[in-house]
CSV table of C-alpha atoms in Angstrom, one decimal:
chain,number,residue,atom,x,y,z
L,1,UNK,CA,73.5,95.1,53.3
L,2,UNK,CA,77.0,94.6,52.3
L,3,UNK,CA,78.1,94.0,56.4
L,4,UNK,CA,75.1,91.3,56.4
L,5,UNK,CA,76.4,89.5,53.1
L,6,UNK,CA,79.8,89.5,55.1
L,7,UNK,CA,78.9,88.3,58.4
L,8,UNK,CA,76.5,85.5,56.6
L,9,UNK,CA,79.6,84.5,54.5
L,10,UNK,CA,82.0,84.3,57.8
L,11,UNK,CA,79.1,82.4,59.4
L,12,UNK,CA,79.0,79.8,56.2
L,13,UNK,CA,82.4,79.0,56.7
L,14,UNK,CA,83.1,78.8,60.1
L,15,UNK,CA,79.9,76.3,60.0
L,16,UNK,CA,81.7,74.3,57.2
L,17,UNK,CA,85.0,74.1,59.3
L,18,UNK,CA,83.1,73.2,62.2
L,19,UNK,CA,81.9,69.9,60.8
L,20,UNK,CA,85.2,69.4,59.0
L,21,UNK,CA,85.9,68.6,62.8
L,22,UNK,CA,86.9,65.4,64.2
L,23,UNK,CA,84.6,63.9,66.2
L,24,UNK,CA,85.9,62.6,69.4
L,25,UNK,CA,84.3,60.5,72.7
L,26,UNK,CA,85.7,60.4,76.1
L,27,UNK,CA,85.4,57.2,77.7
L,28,UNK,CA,87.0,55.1,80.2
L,29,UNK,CA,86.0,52.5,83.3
L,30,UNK,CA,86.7,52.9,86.8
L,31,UNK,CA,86.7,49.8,89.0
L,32,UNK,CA,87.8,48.7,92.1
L,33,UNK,CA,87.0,46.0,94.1
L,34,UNK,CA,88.8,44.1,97.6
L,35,UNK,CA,91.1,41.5,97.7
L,36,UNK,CA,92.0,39.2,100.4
L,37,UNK,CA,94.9,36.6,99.8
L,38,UNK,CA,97.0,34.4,101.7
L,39,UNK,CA,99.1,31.2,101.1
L,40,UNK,CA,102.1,29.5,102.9
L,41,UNK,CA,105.5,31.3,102.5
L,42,UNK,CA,107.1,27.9,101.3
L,43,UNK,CA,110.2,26.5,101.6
L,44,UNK,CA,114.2,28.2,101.6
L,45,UNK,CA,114.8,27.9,98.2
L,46,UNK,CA,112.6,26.7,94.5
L,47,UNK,CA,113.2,23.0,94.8
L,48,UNK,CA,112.8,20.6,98.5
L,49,UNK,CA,114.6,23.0,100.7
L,50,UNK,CA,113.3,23.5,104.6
L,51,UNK,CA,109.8,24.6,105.3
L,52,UNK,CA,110.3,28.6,106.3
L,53,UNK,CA,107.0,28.7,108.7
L,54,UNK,CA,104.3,31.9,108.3
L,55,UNK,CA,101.8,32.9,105.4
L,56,UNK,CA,102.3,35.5,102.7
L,57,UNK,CA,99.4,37.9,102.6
L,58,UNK,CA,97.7,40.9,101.0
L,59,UNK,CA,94.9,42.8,101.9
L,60,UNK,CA,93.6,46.0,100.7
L,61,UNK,CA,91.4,47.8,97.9
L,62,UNK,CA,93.5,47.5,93.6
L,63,UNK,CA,92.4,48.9,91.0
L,64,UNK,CA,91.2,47.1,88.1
L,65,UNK,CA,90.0,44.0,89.3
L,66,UNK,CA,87.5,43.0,87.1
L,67,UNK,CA,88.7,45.6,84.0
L,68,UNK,CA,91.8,47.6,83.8
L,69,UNK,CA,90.8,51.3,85.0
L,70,UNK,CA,91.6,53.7,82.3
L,71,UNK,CA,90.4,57.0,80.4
L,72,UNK,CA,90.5,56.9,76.7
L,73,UNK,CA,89.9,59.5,74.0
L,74,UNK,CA,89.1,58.3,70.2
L,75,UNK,CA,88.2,59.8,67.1
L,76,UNK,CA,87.7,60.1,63.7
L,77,UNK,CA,87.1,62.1,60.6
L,78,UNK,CA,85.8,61.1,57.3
L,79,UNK,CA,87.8,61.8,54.3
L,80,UNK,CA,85.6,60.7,51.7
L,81,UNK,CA,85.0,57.6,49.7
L,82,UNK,CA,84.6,55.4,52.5
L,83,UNK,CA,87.8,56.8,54.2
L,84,UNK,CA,88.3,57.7,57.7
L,85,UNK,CA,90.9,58.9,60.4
L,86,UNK,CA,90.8,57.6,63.3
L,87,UNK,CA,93.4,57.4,66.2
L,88,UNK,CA,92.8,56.2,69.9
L,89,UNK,CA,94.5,57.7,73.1
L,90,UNK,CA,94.2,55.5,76.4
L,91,UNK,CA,95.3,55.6,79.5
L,92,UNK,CA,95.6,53.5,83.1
L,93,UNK,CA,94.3,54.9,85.9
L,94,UNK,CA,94.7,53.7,89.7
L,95,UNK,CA,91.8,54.6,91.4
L,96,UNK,CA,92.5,52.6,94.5
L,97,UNK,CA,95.2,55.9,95.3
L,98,UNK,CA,96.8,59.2,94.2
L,99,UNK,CA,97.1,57.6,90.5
L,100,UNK,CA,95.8,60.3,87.8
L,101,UNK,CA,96.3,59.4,84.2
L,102,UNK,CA,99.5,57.0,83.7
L,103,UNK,CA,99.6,55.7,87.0
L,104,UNK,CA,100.7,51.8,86.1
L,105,UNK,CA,103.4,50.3,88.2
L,106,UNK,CA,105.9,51.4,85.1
L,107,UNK,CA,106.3,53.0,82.4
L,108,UNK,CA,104.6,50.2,80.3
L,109,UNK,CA,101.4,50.2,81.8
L,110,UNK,CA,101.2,54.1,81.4
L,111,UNK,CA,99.8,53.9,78.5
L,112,UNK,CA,97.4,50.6,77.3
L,113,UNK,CA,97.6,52.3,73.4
L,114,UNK,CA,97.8,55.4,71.5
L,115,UNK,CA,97.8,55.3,67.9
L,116,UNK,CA,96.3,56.7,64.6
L,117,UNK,CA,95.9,55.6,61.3
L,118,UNK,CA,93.6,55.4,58.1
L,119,UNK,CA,90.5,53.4,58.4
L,120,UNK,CA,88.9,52.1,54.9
L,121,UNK,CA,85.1,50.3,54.7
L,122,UNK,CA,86.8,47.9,52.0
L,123,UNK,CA,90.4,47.6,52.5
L,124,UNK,CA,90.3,47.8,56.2
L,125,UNK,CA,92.9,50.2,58.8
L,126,UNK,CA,96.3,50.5,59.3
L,127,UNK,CA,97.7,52.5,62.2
L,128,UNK,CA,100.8,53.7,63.8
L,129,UNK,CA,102.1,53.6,67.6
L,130,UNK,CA,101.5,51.7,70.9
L,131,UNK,CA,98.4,49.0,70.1
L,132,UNK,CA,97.7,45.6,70.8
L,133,UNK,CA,99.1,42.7,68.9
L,134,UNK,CA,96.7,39.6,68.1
L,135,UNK,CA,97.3,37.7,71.2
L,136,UNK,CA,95.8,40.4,73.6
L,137,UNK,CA,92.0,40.0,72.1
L,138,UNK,CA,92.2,36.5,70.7
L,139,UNK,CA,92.7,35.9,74.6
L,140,UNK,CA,89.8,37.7,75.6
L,141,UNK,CA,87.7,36.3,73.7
L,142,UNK,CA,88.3,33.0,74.9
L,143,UNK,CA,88.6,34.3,79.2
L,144,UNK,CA,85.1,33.6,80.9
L,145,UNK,CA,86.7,36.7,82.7
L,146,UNK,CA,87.5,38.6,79.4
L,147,UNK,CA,90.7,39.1,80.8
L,148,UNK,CA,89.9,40.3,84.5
L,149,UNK,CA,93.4,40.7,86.9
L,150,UNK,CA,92.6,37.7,89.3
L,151,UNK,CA,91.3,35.1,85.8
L,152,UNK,CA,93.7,32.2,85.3
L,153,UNK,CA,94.7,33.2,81.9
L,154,UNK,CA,95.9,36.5,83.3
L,155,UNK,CA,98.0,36.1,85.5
L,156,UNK,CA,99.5,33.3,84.8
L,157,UNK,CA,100.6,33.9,81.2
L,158,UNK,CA,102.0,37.2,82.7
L,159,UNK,CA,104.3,35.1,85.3
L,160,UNK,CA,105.6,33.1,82.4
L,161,UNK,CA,106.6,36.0,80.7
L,162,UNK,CA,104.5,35.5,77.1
L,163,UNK,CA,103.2,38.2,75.0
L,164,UNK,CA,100.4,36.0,74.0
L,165,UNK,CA,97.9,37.4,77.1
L,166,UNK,CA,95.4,39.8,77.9
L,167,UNK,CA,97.6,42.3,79.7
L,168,UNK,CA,100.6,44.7,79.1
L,169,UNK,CA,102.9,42.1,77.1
L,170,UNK,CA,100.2,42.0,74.6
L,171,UNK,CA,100.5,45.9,74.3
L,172,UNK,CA,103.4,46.7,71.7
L,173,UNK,CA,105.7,50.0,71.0
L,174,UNK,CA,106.7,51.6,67.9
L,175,UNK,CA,103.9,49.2,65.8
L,176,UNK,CA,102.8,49.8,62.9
L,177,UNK,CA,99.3,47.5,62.4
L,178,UNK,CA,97.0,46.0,59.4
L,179,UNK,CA,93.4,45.1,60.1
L,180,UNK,CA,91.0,43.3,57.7
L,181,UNK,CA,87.5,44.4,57.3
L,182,UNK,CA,84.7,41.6,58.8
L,183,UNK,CA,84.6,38.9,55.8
L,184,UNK,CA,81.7,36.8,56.4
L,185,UNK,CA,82.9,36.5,60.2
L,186,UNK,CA,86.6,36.6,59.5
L,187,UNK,CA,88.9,39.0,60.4
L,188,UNK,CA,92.8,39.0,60.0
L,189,UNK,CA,94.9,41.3,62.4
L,190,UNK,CA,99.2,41.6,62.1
L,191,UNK,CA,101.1,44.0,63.7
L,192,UNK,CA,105.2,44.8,63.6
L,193,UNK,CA,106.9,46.2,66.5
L,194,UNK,CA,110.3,47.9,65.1
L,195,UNK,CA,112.7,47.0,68.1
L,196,UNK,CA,114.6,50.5,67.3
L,197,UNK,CA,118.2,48.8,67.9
L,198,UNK,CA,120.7,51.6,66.6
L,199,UNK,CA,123.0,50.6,64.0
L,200,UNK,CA,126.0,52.6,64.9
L,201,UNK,CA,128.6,51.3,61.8
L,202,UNK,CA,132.1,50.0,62.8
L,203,UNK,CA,131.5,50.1,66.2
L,204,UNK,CA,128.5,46.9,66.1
L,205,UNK,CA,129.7,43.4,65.5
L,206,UNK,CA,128.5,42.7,62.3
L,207,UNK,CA,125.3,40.5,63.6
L,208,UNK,CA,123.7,43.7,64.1
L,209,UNK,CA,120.6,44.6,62.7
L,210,UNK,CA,117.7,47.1,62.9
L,211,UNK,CA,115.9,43.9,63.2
L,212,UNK,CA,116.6,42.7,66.5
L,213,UNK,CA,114.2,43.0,69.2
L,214,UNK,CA,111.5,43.6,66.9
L,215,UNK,CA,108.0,41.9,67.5
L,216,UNK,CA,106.1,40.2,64.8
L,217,UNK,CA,102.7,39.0,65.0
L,218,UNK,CA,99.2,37.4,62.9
L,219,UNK,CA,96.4,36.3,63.9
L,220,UNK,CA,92.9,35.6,62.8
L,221,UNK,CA,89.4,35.2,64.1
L,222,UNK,CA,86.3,33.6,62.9
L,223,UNK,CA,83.3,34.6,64.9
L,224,UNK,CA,79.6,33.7,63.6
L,225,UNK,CA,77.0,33.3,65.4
L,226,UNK,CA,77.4,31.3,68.7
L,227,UNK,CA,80.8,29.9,67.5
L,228,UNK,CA,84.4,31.6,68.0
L,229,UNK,CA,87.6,30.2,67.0
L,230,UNK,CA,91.1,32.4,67.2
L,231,UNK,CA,94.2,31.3,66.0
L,232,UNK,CA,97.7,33.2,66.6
L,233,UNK,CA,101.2,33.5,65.8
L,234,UNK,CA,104.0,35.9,67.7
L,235,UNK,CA,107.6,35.9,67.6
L,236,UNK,CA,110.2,37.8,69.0
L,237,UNK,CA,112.7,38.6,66.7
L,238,UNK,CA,116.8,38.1,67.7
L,239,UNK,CA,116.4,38.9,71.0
L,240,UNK,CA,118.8,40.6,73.1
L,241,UNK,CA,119.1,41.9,76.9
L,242,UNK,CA,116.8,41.6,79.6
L,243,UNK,CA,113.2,40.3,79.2
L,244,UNK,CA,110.2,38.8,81.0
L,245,UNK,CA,110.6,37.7,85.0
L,246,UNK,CA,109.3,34.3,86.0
L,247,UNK,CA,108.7,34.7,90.3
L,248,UNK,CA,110.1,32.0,91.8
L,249,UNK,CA,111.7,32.0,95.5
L,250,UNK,CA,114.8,33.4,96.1
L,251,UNK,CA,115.3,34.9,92.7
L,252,UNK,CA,113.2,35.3,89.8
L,253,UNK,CA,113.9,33.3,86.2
L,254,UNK,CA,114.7,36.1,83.9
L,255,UNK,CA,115.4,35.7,80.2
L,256,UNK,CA,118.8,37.0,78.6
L,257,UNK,CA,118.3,37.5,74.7
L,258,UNK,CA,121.8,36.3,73.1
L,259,UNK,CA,120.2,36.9,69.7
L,260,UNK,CA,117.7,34.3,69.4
L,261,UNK,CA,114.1,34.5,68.4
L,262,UNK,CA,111.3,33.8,70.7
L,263,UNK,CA,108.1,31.8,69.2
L,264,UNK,CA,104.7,31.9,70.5
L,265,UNK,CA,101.5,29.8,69.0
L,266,UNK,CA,98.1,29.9,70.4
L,267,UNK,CA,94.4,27.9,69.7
L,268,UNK,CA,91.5,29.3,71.0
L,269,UNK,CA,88.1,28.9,70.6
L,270,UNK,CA,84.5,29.4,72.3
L,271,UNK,CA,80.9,28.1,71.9
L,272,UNK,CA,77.2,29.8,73.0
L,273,UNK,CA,74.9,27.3,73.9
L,274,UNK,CA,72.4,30.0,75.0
L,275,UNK,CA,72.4,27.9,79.1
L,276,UNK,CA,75.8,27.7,79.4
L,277,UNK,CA,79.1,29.1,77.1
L,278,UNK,CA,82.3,26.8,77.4
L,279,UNK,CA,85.6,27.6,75.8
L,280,UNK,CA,89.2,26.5,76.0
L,281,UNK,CA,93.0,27.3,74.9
L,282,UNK,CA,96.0,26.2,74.3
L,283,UNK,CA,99.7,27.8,73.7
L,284,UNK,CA,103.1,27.5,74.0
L,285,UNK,CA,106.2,29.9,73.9
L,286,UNK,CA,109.6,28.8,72.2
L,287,UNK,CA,112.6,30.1,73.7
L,288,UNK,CA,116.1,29.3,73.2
L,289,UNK,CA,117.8,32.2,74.9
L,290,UNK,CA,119.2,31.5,78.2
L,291,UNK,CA,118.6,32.8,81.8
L,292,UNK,CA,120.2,35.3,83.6
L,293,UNK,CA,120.9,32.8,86.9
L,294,UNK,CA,121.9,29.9,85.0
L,295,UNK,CA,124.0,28.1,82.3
L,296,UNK,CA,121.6,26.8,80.8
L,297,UNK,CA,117.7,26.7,80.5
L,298,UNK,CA,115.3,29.0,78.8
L,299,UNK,CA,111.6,29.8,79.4
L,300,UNK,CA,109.8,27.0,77.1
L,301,UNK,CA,106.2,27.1,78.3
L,302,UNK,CA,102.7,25.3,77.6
L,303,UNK,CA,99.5,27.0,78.7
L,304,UNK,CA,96.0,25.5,78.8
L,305,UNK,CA,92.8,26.4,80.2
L,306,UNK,CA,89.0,25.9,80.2
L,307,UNK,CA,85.9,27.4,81.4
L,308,UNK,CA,82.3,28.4,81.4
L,309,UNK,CA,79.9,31.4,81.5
L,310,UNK,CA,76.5,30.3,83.1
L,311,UNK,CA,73.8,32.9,82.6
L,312,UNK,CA,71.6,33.3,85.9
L,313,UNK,CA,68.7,35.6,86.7
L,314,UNK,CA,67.6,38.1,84.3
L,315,UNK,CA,71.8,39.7,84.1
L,316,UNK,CA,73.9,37.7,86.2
L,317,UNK,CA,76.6,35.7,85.4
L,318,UNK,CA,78.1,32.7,86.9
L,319,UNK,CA,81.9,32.5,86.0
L,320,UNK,CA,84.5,29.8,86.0
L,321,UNK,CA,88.2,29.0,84.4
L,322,UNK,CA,90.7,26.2,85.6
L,323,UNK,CA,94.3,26.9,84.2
L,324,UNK,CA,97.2,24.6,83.8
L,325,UNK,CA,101.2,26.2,83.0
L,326,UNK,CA,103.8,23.5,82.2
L,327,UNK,CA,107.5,24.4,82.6
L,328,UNK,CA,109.9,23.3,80.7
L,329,UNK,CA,113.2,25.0,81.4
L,330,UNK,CA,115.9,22.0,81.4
L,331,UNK,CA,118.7,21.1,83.3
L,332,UNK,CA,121.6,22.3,84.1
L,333,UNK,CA,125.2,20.6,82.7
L,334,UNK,CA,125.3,18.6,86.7
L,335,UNK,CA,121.9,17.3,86.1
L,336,UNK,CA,120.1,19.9,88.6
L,337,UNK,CA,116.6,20.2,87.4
L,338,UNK,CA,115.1,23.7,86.7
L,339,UNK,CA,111.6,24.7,86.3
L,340,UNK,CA,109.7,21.8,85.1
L,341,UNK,CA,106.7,21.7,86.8
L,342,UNK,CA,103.2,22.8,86.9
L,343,UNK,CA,101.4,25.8,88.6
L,344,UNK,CA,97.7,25.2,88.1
L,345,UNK,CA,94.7,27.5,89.3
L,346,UNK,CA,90.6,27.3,89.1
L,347,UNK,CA,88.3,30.5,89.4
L,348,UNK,CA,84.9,31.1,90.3
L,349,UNK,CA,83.2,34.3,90.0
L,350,UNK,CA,79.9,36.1,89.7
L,351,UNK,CA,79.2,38.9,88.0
L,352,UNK,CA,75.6,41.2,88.0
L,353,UNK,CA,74.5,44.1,86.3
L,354,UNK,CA,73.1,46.5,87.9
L,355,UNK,CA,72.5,49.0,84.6
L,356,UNK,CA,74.3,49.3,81.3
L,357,UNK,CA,77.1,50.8,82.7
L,358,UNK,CA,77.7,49.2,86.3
L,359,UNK,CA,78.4,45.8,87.4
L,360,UNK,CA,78.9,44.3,90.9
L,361,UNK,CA,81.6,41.5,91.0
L,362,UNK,CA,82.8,39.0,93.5
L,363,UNK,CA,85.3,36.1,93.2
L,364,UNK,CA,87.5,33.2,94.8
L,365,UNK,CA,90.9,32.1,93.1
L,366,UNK,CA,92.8,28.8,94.2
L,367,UNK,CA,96.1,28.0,93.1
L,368,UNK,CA,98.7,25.5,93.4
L,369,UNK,CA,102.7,25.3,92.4
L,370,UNK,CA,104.5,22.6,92.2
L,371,UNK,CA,108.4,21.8,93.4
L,372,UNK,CA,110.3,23.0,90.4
L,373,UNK,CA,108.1,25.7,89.2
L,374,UNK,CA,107.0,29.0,89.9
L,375,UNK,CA,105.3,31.3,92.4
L,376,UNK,CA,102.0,32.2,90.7
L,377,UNK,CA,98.9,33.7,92.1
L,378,UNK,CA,96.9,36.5,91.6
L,379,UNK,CA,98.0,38.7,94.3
L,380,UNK,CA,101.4,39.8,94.0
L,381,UNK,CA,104.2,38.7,96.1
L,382,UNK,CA,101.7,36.1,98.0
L,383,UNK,CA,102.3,32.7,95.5
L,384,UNK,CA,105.3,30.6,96.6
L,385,UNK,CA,107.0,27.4,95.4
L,386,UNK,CA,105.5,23.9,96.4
L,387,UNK,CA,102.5,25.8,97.9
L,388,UNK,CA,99.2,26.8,97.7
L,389,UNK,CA,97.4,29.7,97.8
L,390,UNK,CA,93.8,31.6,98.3
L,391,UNK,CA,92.1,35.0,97.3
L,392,UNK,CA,88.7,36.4,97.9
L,393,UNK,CA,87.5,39.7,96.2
L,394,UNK,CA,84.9,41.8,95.6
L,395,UNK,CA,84.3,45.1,93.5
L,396,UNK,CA,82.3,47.6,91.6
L,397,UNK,CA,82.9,48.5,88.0
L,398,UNK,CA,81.9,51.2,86.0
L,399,UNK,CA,81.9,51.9,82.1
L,400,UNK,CA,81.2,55.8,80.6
């Protein structure tokens, strides 16, 4: 009797440990899709040089076309009066190739977040480590391709080196994050990135600061019913060294922080009118650092775009976005102009669903560059200055 008494007791509490437990879910998407693109390979240098003769193009099978691929694990555990813990792991994956877990094209991309924090029903969550500031959803939610590789808004706030976009710029180290609970449809998101500069005493000019390179940002949504409206605000703080690469032939743009803050502001918003959803933005980057290649000249920026979701059928999805990016880089002290043009692009896609979890994809993406700006596209290494170019893709993609 007094071994049963025992073994029920150690039974009892192994049961209460067990659902002390957190509980976690695997989940991820894998998606890839082909992509054909091709444009003129320009002229010999950025400006009105000679024309060099011959296309640029890609073709093959990427990853991630119409969603990033990636494997994530999340969790949480309740602590009582409405407390939780809760942290997210997630990581790329490139399907397309030998790419396991934290196979991005560098270190940045190898993980999209990993944080964990406290979660509260009335106060809301804070959280530690790599996690997206407000720009990265407040763009999504305003991309009739919520962010997809080959959409406008992608790729070309990516090219003019901004951290208000929908891929890795958006996706912040060392952050420590505070997020409002859903008032009435608002919400209210800011995140600090500590740039981690060391202090190291007599050695440091006496400008330096554990400040510099750190990342601030705040944003907020209001989403009610059919309407959605996001407004943002990101800053770089006393910026120094390398950052960003604008393409542009010859030799990429590249920003050289000489201790000067970088400024960011973005508008968004969306509306459902059940046959057809439209939305637009609008954002611009203040920079006053100079480049790397020149005396002068920085990589000031405006950003606009519009499009449309058209629901067709019982789950498809007709898809389209037109982007405009403005340059406005300056001059340098002999009067020779830098980038202060425009690269514009348009996007048509269609998406279906063939279940809850997969969805067929296809897509066309024209874009044009002006003299005096840069070499956008979607495909990379196939825009070119003064040019235009063309892609065609198609893909699975697959949530679990």
């Amino acid at each position: 009797m007094q071994k049963k008494l025992i073994a029920l007791a150690v039974a009892s509490l192994a049961s209460g440990a067990a659902l002390a437990q957190t509980n976690v879910t695997v989940y991820g998407i894998a998606d890839a899709g082909y992509v054909y693109s091709s444009g003129s390979a320009g002229k010999d240098d950025f400006q009105n040089g000679d024309k060099i003769g011959g296309n640029n193009t890609f073709s093959g099978i990427q990853s991630g076309l119409l969603s990033g691929s990636r494997i994530g694990f999340k969790g949480e555990e309740a602590l009582g009066n409405g407390l939780k813990a809760v942290f997210t792991l997630e990581y790329s994956l490139g399907i397309d190739g030998n790419g396991g877990i934290g196979s991005g094209t560098g270190s940045s991309l190898n993980s999209r977040q990993q944080f964990v924090g406290l979660q509260s029903d009335k106060l809301g969550t804070v959280a530690l480590g790599r996690q997206y500031a407000p720009g990265y959803q407040a763009t999504v939610n305003n991309d009739p391709f919520a962010g997809a590789a080959f959409s406008p808004t992608v790729f070309l706030t990516s090219n003019a080196a901004n951290t208000i976009n929908p891929g890795s710029n958006a996706r912040w180290n060392n952050a420590a994050t505070y997020t409002s609970p859903n008032w009435s449809g608002f919400t209210a998101k800011a995140n600090y990135s500590f740039g981690e500069r060391a202090v190291n005493g007599m050695f440091n000019s006496k400008d330096t600061s554990t400040t510099d390179n750190g990342m601030f940002g705040i944003g907020g949504n209001y989403s009610n019913g059919p309407l959605n409206i996001d407004l943002v605000y990101q800053t770089r703080q006393k910026v120094y060294g390398l950052y960003g690469s604008v393409p542009a032939f010859g030799a990429n743009f590249s920003g050289t922080g000489d201790g000067k803050d970088i400024n960011e502001y973005y508008i968004g918003g969306s509306y459902d009118f059940k046959v057809v959803k439209v939305m637009g933005s609008w954002q611009q980057q203040n920079d006053k650092n100079p480049l790397t290649n020149t005396t002068y000249g920085n990589l000031d920026n405006t950003i606009w775009t519009v499009g449309a979701v058209v629901p067709v059928m019982a789950a498809s999805n007709i898809l389209f976005s037109y982007g405009n990016l403005g340059w406005d880089m300056g001059r340098q002290p002999d009067g020779e102009k830098l980038l202060n043009n425009n690269s514009q692009s348009a996007a048509l896609g269609w998406t279906t669903a063939m279940s809850k979890r997969t969805t067929l994809y296809a897509g066309y993406v024209w874009t044009s560059n002006d003299n005096y700006s840069s070499a956008s596209g979607p495909a990379a290494g196939v825009g070119a200055v003064n040019e235009d170019n063309n892609t065609f893709l198609a893909g699975v993609r697959h949530t679990f």
